Amino acid sequence: MNAKPAETLGGKIMQGIYHPATLLGLRIILGAVLIYAGWIKIFDMPGMAKSIENYRILPVAMVNIPAIVMPPVEIITGLCLILGIWMEGALVIATGLFAVFIVAIQSAILRGLDIECGCFGTSDAEKVGTRVLVRDFLLLFVTLLIWLGYKRESTPVPVPDPETKDLAAESSPEV
Amino acid sequence: MKQALKQAFFICLAGMVAGFSINAVSQNPLPFWRLPDTRGEKWPLLDAEEVMLRIEEGSAIVIDAREAQEYRLGHLPGAVNLPAADFETAFLAIGESLPRDFPLIVYCQGGPCAESHDVLDYLSQYDFQDLFLYPGGWLEWKQRDMPCETPGEEP
């Protein structure tokens, strides 16, 4: 006899992850990380521009625009995640941000750049490296989990038609 | 998905409005486009080998124009920290002991960083005559695996 998905260990883990309380917790953690990161950077835009410049990905002429725009976008995205408004848009942006950070950090590691990450401003002097990369992969994973949970919550559960249900009950032989 | 992209667009728009507004009222607003720094033409340039040779000969003093925090994480051998962002204070502390007629080589993070140019401008105002710029800076120095110093390793 096959066990129902929810009765297996994997099913129970998935049920735990998709539990509304778990999803709310993950949303608050991710939102708080984004708000904290944005809040620190918004008061040090020149430092942020310097951090972006150090990655040597964008032309120098263009580094100021993301330095100006990214911190408030992070804060608004974090607020949306915590408050549960514009969730889909916030999840698109969070996914995009972490994907961009991962590509930038990976590229800096491959090019052997000994630079500060700039993830939480310039005051922490945290260097790019595997630790930072793993952290961003984890944050991206959490974002995708929230996304899956949100899709599951927002997808309407099909309600069986009472007439069909009765017919099915009549046709099935009693054991 | 269309809904998600629409919401993402409005979040980005709100972020842009907020970011540009905060930048406009800040004490040191960033220009939207950073123009290339052409001040390098004012100073004689040295490459990494020339800088290393002068360090080995003891024929120049190297000035690190980056912030103190960056300097503490590592710098060129024997470099003195005169951060552009806090030049006056740093100069009062150590700058007066620098000989006016001895060659000074100034560097910052590397690439188009502006700190070394700022420090060179300050130093010329203080009557330092023999000034050089190492435009490759810390990033090039590290990439080329040249000798470095971090606090604690210094003699």
Short mmCIF file of N, CA and C in Angstrom, two decimals, chain A residues 42 45-47 49-50 53-54 56 60-65 67-70 72-73 76-77 80 85-93 111-116 122-125 127 147 151, chain B residues 1 3-5 7-16 18-20 22-23 26 28 30-36 66-67 69-70 73 109-115 136 138-140 142-143:
data_model
loop_
_atom_site.label_atom_id
_atom_site.label_comp_id
_atom_site.label_asym_id
_atom_site.label_seq_id
_atom_site.Cartn_x
_atom_site.Cartn_y
_atom_site.Cartn_z
N ILE A 42 21.58 53.25 2.64
CA ILE A 42 20.92 54.49 2.21
C ILE A 42 21.62 55.72 2.79
N MET A 45 25.60 56.43 0.46
CA MET A 45 25.53 56.19 -0.99
C MET A 45 26.90 56.28 -1.67
N PRO A 46 27.80 57.24 -1.27
CA PRO A 46 29.13 57.23 -1.90
C PRO A 46 29.88 55.93 -1.63
N GLY A 47 29.75 55.40 -0.42
CA GLY A 47 30.41 54.13 -0.09
C GLY A 47 29.85 52.99 -0.91
N ALA A 49 28.47 53.32 -3.88
CA ALA A 49 28.95 53.50 -5.26
C ALA A 49 30.37 52.95 -5.41
N LYS A 50 31.16 53.16 -4.36
CA LYS A 50 32.54 52.68 -4.39
C LYS A 50 32.56 51.14 -4.38
N GLU A 53 31.62 49.96 -7.76
CA GLU A 53 32.75 50.23 -8.68
C GLU A 53 33.85 49.17 -8.53
N ASN A 54 34.09 48.74 -7.26
CA ASN A 54 35.16 47.76 -7.02
C ASN A 54 34.92 46.42 -7.71
N ARG A 56 33.96 46.06 -10.65
CA ARG A 56 34.40 46.26 -12.05
C ARG A 56 33.51 45.51 -13.05
N VAL A 60 32.29 52.80 -15.00
CA VAL A 60 32.39 53.70 -13.85
C VAL A 60 31.34 54.81 -13.92
N ALA A 61 31.04 55.27 -15.13
CA ALA A 61 30.07 56.36 -15.29
C ALA A 61 28.70 55.97 -14.75
N MET A 62 28.42 54.66 -14.68
CA MET A 62 27.06 54.21 -14.34
C MET A 62 26.90 53.72 -12.90
N VAL A 63 27.97 53.71 -12.10
CA VAL A 63 27.86 53.07 -10.78
C VAL A 63 27.00 53.86 -9.78
N ASN A 64 26.83 55.16 -10.02
CA ASN A 64 26.08 55.95 -9.04
C ASN A 64 24.58 55.64 -9.05
N ILE A 65 24.04 55.28 -10.21
CA ILE A 65 22.59 55.06 -10.29
C ILE A 65 22.14 53.87 -9.43
N ALA A 67 23.68 52.73 -6.92
CA ALA A 67 23.99 53.09 -5.53
C ALA A 67 22.88 53.96 -4.94
N ILE A 68 22.23 54.75 -5.80
CA ILE A 68 21.15 55.63 -5.34
C ILE A 68 19.84 54.84 -5.23
N VAL A 69 19.59 53.97 -6.18
CA VAL A 69 18.27 53.32 -6.29
C VAL A 69 18.17 52.04 -5.44
N MET A 70 19.26 51.26 -5.37
CA MET A 70 19.15 49.93 -4.74
C MET A 70 18.73 49.97 -3.26
N PRO A 72 16.77 52.05 -1.37
CA PRO A 72 15.32 52.17 -1.13
C PRO A 72 14.52 51.01 -1.71
N VAL A 73 14.97 50.46 -2.84
CA VAL A 73 14.26 49.29 -3.41
C VAL A 73 14.33 48.12 -2.43
N ILE A 76 11.86 48.89 0.48
CA ILE A 76 10.44 48.75 0.09
C ILE A 76 10.11 47.27 -0.11
N THR A 77 11.02 46.53 -0.74
CA THR A 77 10.80 45.09 -0.96
C THR A 77 10.66 44.37 0.39
N CYS A 80 7.29 45.16 1.93
CA CYS A 80 6.22 44.43 1.23
C CYS A 80 6.18 42.97 1.71
N ILE A 85 2.07 42.74 1.34
CA ILE A 85 1.43 43.46 0.23
C ILE A 85 2.33 43.40 -1.01
N TRP A 86 1.71 43.35 -2.16
CA TRP A 86 2.46 43.24 -3.43
C TRP A 86 3.50 42.12 -3.34
N MET A 87 3.07 41.01 -2.80
CA MET A 87 3.99 39.90 -2.52
C MET A 87 4.69 39.41 -3.78
N GLU A 88 3.91 39.25 -4.85
CA GLU A 88 4.52 38.68 -6.06
C GLU A 88 5.62 39.59 -6.61
N GLY A 89 5.33 40.89 -6.64
CA GLY A 89 6.32 41.86 -7.13
C GLY A 89 7.55 41.87 -6.25
N ALA A 90 7.32 41.84 -4.92
CA ALA A 90 8.44 41.86 -3.97
C ALA A 90 9.29 40.60 -4.15
N LEU A 91 8.64 39.46 -4.41
CA LEU A 91 9.40 38.21 -4.59
C LEU A 91 10.19 38.22 -5.90
N VAL A 92 9.61 38.84 -6.94
CA VAL A 92 10.35 38.98 -8.21
C VAL A 92 11.63 39.79 -7.97
N ILE A 93 11.48 40.91 -7.24
CA ILE A 93 12.64 41.78 -7.02
C ILE A 93 13.66 41.09 -6.12
N ARG A 111 37.66 36.22 -10.62
CA ARG A 111 38.68 37.14 -11.12
C ARG A 111 39.76 37.45 -10.06
N GLY A 112 39.60 36.83 -8.88
CA GLY A 112 40.59 37.01 -7.81
C GLY A 112 40.58 38.41 -7.21
N LEU A 113 39.43 39.09 -7.24
CA LEU A 113 39.36 40.45 -6.70
C LEU A 113 39.31 40.38 -5.17
N ASP A 114 40.20 41.13 -4.53
CA ASP A 114 40.23 41.18 -3.07
C ASP A 114 39.48 42.44 -2.65
N ILE A 115 38.15 42.37 -2.65
CA ILE A 115 37.36 43.59 -2.41
C ILE A 115 36.35 43.34 -1.31
N GLU A 116 35.83 44.45 -0.77
CA GLU A 116 34.77 44.33 0.23
C GLU A 116 33.47 43.98 -0.47
N THR A 122 29.58 49.62 3.92
CA THR A 122 31.03 49.50 3.87
C THR A 122 31.64 49.39 5.26
N SER A 123 30.79 49.55 6.31
CA SER A 123 31.34 49.60 7.67
C SER A 123 31.78 48.23 8.18
N ASP A 124 31.19 47.14 7.63
CA ASP A 124 31.53 45.82 8.17
C ASP A 124 32.82 45.26 7.58
N ALA A 125 33.28 45.85 6.48
CA ALA A 125 34.55 45.44 5.83
C ALA A 125 34.58 43.95 5.54
N LYS A 127 34.78 40.81 3.29
CA LYS A 127 35.33 40.57 1.95
C LYS A 127 34.47 39.58 1.17
N TRP A 147 8.12 31.88 -2.23
CA TRP A 147 7.39 31.98 -3.51
C TRP A 147 6.51 30.74 -3.70
N LYS A 151 2.45 30.70 -3.72
CA LYS A 151 1.69 30.16 -4.86
C LYS A 151 0.68 29.14 -4.36
N MET B 1 1.93 36.14 -13.69
CA MET B 1 3.28 36.68 -13.88
C MET B 1 3.24 38.15 -14.30
N GLN B 3 1.02 40.26 -13.42
CA GLN B 3 0.72 41.00 -12.19
C GLN B 3 2.01 41.21 -11.38
N ALA B 4 2.81 40.15 -11.28
CA ALA B 4 4.05 40.21 -10.50
C ALA B 4 5.01 41.24 -11.09
N LEU B 5 5.14 41.24 -12.43
CA LEU B 5 6.05 42.19 -13.08
C LEU B 5 5.55 43.62 -12.92
N GLN B 7 3.78 44.75 -10.38
CA GLN B 7 4.07 45.16 -9.00
C GLN B 7 5.56 45.46 -8.83
N ALA B 8 6.41 44.60 -9.43
CA ALA B 8 7.87 44.81 -9.34
C ALA B 8 8.25 46.15 -9.96
N PHE B 9 7.60 46.50 -11.06
CA PHE B 9 7.88 47.78 -11.73
C PHE B 9 7.55 48.94 -10.80
N PHE B 10 6.39 48.84 -10.12
CA PHE B 10 5.99 49.94 -9.23
C PHE B 10 6.89 50.04 -8.00
N ILE B 11 7.36 48.88 -7.51
CA ILE B 11 8.30 48.91 -6.37
C ILE B 11 9.61 49.59 -6.81
N CYS B 12 10.09 49.25 -8.00
CA CYS B 12 11.33 49.88 -8.51
C CYS B 12 11.13 51.38 -8.71
N LEU B 13 9.95 51.73 -9.23
CA LEU B 13 9.64 53.15 -9.46
C LEU B 13 9.64 53.91 -8.13
N ALA B 14 8.99 53.32 -7.12
CA ALA B 14 8.96 53.94 -5.79
C ALA B 14 10.37 54.06 -5.24
N GLY B 15 11.19 53.02 -5.44
CA GLY B 15 12.59 53.04 -4.98
C GLY B 15 13.38 54.13 -5.66
N MET B 16 13.14 54.30 -6.98
CA MET B 16 13.86 55.34 -7.72
C MET B 16 13.49 56.72 -7.21
N ALA B 18 12.24 57.52 -4.27
CA ALA B 18 12.78 57.68 -2.90
C ALA B 18 14.29 57.91 -2.95
N GLY B 19 15.01 57.10 -3.75
CA GLY B 19 16.47 57.20 -3.83
C GLY B 19 16.93 58.55 -4.35
N PHE B 20 16.32 58.99 -5.44
CA PHE B 20 16.73 60.28 -6.03
C PHE B 20 16.37 61.43 -5.09
N ILE B 22 16.17 61.26 -1.69
CA ILE B 22 17.12 61.23 -0.56
C ILE B 22 18.48 61.76 -1.01
N ASN B 23 18.91 61.36 -2.21
CA ASN B 23 20.20 61.82 -2.73
C ASN B 23 20.20 63.34 -2.92
N SER B 26 20.63 65.05 0.43
CA SER B 26 21.78 64.66 1.26
C SER B 26 22.88 65.71 1.17
N ASN B 28 26.14 65.33 0.66
CA ASN B 28 27.05 65.10 -0.47
C ASN B 28 26.32 64.31 -1.55
N LEU B 30 25.27 62.43 -4.85
CA LEU B 30 26.04 61.80 -5.93
C LEU B 30 25.51 62.29 -7.27
N PRO B 31 26.38 62.61 -8.23
CA PRO B 31 25.87 62.91 -9.57
C PRO B 31 25.35 61.62 -10.21
N PHE B 32 24.34 61.71 -11.07
CA PHE B 32 23.80 60.50 -11.70
C PHE B 32 24.86 59.80 -12.54
N TRP B 33 25.62 60.59 -13.27
CA TRP B 33 26.67 60.04 -14.13
C TRP B 33 28.01 60.51 -13.61
N ARG B 34 28.91 59.57 -13.40
CA ARG B 34 30.23 59.96 -12.92
C ARG B 34 31.13 60.21 -14.13
N LEU B 35 31.61 61.45 -14.22
CA LEU B 35 32.48 61.78 -15.35
C LEU B 35 33.88 61.23 -15.10
N PRO B 36 34.60 60.80 -16.16
CA PRO B 36 35.94 60.26 -15.95
C PRO B 36 36.88 61.28 -15.34
N ARG B 66 43.46 55.60 0.86
CA ARG B 66 42.16 54.97 1.16
C ARG B 66 41.78 55.23 2.62
N GLU B 67 40.59 54.79 2.98
CA GLU B 67 40.13 54.98 4.36
C GLU B 67 40.96 54.11 5.30
N GLN B 69 40.18 52.10 7.57
CA GLN B 69 39.69 50.72 7.70
C GLN B 69 40.26 49.83 6.58
N GLU B 70 40.28 50.37 5.37
CA GLU B 70 40.81 49.62 4.22
C GLU B 70 42.32 49.45 4.37
N LEU B 73 43.38 46.64 6.60
CA LEU B 73 43.23 45.28 6.06
C LEU B 73 44.42 44.86 5.18
N GLN B 109 42.36 52.75 -4.09
CA GLN B 109 41.90 51.37 -4.33
C GLN B 109 42.30 50.86 -5.72
N GLY B 110 42.30 51.75 -6.70
CA GLY B 110 42.69 51.33 -8.05
C GLY B 110 41.65 51.70 -9.07
N GLY B 111 42.02 51.56 -10.32
CA GLY B 111 41.11 51.94 -11.39
C GLY B 111 40.87 53.43 -11.33
N PRO B 112 39.63 53.84 -11.45
CA PRO B 112 39.39 55.28 -11.53
C PRO B 112 39.09 55.92 -10.16
N CYS B 113 39.60 55.36 -9.06
CA CYS B 113 39.28 55.91 -7.74
C CYS B 113 39.84 57.33 -7.62
N ALA B 114 39.11 58.16 -6.89
CA ALA B 114 39.44 59.59 -6.88
C ALA B 114 40.28 60.00 -5.68
N GLU B 115 40.40 59.12 -4.67
CA GLU B 115 41.06 59.52 -3.42
C GLU B 115 42.51 59.95 -3.63
N GLY B 136 47.38 52.14 -10.74
CA GLY B 136 46.89 50.75 -10.59
C GLY B 136 46.29 50.49 -9.24
N TRP B 138 45.62 49.56 -5.15
CA TRP B 138 45.62 48.34 -4.33
C TRP B 138 45.11 47.12 -5.10
N LEU B 139 44.09 47.32 -5.92
CA LEU B 139 43.51 46.17 -6.65
C LEU B 139 44.55 45.56 -7.59
N GLU B 140 45.26 46.40 -8.34
CA GLU B 140 46.27 45.87 -9.26
C GLU B 140 47.42 45.23 -8.48
N LYS B 142 47.38 43.77 -5.60
CA LYS B 142 46.98 42.44 -5.09
C LYS B 142 46.87 41.44 -6.24
N GLN B 143 46.30 41.89 -7.35
CA GLN B 143 46.13 40.99 -8.50
C GLN B 143 47.48 40.49 -9.01
#
